[in-house]
Short mmCIF file of N, CA, C and O in Angstrom, two decimals:
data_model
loop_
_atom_site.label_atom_id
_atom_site.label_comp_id
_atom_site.label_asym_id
_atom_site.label_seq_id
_atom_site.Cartn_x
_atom_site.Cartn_y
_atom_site.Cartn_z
N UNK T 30 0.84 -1.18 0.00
CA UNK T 30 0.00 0.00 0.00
C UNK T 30 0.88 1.25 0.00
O UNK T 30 1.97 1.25 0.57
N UNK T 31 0.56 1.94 -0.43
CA UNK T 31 1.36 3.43 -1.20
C UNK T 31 0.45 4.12 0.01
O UNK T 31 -0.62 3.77 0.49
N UNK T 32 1.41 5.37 0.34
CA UNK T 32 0.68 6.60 1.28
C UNK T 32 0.05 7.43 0.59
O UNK T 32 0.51 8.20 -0.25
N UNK T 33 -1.37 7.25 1.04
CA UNK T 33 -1.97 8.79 0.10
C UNK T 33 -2.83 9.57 1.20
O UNK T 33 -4.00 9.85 0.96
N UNK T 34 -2.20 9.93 2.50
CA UNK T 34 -2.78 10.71 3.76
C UNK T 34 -1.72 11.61 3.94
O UNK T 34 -0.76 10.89 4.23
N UNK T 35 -1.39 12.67 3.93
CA UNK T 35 -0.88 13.51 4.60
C UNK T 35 -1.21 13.80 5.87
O UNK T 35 -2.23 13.21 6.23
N UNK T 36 -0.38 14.93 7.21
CA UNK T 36 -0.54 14.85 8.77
C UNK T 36 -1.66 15.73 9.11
O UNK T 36 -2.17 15.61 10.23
N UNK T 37 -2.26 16.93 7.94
CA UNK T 37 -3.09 17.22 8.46
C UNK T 37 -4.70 15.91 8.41
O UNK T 37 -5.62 15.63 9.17
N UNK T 38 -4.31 15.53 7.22
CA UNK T 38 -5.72 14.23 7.21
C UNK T 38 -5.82 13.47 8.25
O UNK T 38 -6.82 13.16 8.89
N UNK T 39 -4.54 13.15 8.40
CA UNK T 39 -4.52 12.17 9.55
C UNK T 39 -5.00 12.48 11.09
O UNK T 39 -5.57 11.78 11.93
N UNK T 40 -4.55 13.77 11.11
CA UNK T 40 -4.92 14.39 12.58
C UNK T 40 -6.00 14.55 12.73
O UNK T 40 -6.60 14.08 13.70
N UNK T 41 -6.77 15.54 11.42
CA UNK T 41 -8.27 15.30 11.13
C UNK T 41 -9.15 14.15 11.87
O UNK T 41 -9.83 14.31 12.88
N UNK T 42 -8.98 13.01 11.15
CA UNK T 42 -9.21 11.63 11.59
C UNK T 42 -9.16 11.44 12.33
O UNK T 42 -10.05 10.65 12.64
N UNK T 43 -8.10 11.87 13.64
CA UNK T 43 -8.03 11.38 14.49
C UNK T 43 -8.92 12.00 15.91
O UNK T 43 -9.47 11.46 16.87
N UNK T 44 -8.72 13.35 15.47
CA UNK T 44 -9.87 14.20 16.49
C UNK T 44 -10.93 13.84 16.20
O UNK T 44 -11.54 13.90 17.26
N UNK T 45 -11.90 13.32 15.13
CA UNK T 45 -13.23 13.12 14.57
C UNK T 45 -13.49 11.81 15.44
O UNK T 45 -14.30 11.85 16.37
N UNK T 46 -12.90 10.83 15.17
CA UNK T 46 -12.50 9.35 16.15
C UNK T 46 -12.55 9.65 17.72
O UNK T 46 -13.48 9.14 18.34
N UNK T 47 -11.61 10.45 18.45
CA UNK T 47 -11.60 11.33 18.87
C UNK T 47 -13.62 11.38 20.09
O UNK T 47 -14.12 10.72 21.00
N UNK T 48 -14.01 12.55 19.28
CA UNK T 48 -15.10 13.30 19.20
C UNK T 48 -16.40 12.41 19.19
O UNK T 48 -17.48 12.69 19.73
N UNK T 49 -16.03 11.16 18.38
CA UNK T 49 -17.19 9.95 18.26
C UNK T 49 -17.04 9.07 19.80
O UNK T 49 -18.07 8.71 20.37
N UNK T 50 -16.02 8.86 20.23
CA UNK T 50 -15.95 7.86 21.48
C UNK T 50 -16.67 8.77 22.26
O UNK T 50 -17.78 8.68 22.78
N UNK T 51 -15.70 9.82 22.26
CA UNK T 51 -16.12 10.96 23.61
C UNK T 51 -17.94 10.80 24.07
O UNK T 51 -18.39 10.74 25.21
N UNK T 52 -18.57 10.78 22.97
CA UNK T 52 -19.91 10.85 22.42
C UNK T 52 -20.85 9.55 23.04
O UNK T 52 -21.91 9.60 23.68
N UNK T 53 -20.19 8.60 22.68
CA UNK T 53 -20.84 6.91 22.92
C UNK T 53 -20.40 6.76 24.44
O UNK T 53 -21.34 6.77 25.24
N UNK T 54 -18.99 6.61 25.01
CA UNK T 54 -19.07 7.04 25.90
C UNK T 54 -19.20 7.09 27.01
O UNK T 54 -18.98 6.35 27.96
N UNK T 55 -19.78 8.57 26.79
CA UNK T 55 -20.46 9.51 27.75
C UNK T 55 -21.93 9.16 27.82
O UNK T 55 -22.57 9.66 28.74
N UNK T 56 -22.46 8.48 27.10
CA UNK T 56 -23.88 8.12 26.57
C UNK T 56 -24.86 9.29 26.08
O UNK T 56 -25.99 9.33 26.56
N UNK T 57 -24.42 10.27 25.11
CA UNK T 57 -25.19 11.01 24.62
C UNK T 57 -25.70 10.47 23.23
O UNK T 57 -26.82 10.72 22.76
N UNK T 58 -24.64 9.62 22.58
CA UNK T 58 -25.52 8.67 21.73
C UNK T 58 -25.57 7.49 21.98
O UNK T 58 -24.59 6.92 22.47
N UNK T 59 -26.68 6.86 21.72
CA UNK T 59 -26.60 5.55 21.67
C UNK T 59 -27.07 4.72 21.02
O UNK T 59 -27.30 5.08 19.87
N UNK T 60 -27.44 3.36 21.35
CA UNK T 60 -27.95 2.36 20.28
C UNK T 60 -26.96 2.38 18.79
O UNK T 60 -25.77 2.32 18.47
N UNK T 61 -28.26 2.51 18.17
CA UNK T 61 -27.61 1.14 16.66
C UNK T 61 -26.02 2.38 16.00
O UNK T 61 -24.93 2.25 15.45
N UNK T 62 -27.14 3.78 16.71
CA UNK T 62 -26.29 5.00 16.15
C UNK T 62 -25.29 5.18 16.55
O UNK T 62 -24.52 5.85 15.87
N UNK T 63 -24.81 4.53 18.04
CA UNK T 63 -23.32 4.93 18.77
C UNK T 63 -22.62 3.84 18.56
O UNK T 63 -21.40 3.99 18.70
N UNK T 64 -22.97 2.85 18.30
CA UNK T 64 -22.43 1.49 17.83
C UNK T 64 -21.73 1.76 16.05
O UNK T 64 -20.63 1.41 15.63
N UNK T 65 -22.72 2.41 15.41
CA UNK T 65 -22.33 2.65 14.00
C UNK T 65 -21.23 3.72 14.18
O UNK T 65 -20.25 3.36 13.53
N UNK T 66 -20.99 4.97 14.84
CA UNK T 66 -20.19 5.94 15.45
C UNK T 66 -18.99 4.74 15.98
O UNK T 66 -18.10 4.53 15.16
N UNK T 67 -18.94 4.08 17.08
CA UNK T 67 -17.96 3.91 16.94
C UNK T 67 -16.94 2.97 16.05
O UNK T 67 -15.72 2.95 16.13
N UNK T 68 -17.85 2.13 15.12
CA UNK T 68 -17.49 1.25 13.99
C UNK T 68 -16.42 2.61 13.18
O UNK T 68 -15.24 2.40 12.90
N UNK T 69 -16.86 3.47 13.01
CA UNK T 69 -16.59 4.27 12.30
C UNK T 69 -15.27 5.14 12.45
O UNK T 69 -14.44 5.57 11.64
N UNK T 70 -15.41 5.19 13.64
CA UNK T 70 -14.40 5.77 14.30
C UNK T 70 -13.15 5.00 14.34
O UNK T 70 -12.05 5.55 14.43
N UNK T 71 -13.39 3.16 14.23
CA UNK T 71 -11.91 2.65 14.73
C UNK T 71 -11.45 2.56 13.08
O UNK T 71 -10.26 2.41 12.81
N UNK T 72 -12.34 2.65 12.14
CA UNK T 72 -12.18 2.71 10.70
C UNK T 72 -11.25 3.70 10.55
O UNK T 72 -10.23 3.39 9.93
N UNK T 73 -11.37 4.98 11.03
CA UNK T 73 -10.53 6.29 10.99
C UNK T 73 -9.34 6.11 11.20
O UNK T 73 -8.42 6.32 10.42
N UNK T 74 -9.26 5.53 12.75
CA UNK T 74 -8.13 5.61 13.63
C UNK T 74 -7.16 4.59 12.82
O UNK T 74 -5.94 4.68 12.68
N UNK T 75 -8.09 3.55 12.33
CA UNK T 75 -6.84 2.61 11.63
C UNK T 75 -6.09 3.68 10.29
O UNK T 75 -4.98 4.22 10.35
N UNK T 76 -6.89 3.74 9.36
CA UNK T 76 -6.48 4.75 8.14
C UNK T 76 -5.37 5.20 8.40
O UNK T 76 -4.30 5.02 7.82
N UNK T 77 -5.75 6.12 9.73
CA UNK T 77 -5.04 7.04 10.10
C UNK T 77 -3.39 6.74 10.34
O UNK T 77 -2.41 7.42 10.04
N UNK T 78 -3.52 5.38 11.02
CA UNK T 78 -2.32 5.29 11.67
C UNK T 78 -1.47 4.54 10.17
O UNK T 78 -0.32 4.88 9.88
N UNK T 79 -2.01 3.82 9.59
CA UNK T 79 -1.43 3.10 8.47
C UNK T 79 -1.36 3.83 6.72
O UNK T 79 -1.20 3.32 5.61
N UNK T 80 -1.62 5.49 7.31
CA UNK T 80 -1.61 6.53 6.44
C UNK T 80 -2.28 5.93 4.89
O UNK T 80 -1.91 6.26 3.76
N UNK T 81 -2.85 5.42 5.08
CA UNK T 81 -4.01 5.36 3.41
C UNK T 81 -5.06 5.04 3.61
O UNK T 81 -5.39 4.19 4.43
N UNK T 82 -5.74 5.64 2.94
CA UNK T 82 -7.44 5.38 2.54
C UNK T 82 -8.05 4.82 1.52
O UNK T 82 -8.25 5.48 0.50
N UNK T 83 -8.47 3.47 1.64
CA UNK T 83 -8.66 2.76 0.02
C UNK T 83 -10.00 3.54 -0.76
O UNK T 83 -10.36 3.31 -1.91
N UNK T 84 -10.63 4.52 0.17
CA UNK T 84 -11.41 5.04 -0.55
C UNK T 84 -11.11 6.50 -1.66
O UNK T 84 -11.73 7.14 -2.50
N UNK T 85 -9.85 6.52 -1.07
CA UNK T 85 -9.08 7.65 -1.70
C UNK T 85 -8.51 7.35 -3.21
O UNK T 85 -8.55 8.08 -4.20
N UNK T 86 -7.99 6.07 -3.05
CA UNK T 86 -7.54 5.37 -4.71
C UNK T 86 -8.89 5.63 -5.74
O UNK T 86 -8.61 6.62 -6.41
N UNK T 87 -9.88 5.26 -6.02
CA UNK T 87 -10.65 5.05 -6.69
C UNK T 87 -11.02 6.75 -7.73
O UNK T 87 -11.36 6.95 -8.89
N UNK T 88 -10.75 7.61 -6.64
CA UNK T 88 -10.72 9.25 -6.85
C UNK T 88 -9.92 9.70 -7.12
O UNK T 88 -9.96 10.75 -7.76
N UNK T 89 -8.43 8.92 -6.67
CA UNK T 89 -6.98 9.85 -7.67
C UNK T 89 -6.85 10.88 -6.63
O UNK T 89 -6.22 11.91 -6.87
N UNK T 90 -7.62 10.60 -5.07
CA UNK T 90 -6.73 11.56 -4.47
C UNK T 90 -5.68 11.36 -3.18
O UNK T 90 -5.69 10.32 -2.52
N UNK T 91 -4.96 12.25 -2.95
CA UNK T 91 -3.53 12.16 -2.34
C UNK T 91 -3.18 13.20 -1.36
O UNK T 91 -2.35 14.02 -1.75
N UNK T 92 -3.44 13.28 -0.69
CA UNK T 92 -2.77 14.42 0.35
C UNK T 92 -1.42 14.43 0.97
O UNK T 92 -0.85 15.19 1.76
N UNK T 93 -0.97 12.94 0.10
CA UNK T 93 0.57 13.17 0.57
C UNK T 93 1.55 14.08 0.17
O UNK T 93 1.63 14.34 -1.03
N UNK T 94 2.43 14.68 1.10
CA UNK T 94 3.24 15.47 0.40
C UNK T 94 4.08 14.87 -0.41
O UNK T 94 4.29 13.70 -0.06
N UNK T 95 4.63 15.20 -1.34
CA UNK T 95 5.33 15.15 -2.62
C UNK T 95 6.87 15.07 -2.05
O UNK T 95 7.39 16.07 -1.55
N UNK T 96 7.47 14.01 -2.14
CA UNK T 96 8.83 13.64 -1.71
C UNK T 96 9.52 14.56 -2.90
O UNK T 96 9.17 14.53 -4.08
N UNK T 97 10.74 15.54 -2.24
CA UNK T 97 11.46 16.20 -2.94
C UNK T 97 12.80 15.69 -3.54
O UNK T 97 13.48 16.43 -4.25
#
């Protein structure tokens, strides 16, 4: 797998992940919806840490910086 996340995406991701636990929780959401929140969230956190997004290939996009 090729990097196509740059550190601001990643950080992104990671506060959003972040922001979803905080959420479930605390129990301000719950059920099928805080369960889907946090599915979602460990989806991020992985991306994040293994810097690519397979949903990003299909679009041609890249936020990696450009090795000089």
């Amino acid at each position: 797998m090729k990097k196509n996340m740059g550190s601001i995406d990643k950080l992104i991701r990671l506060v959003l992940a972040a922001i979803m636990a905080v959420l479930y929780f605390n129990g301000i959401i719950g059920g099928t919806l805080g369960i889907i929140l946090v599915g979602l969230a460990l989806v991020l956190v992985v991306t994040s840490f293994v810097s690519y997004c397979p949903l990003y290939s299909p679009f041609g996009i890249n936020t990696c910086p450009k090795d000089k």
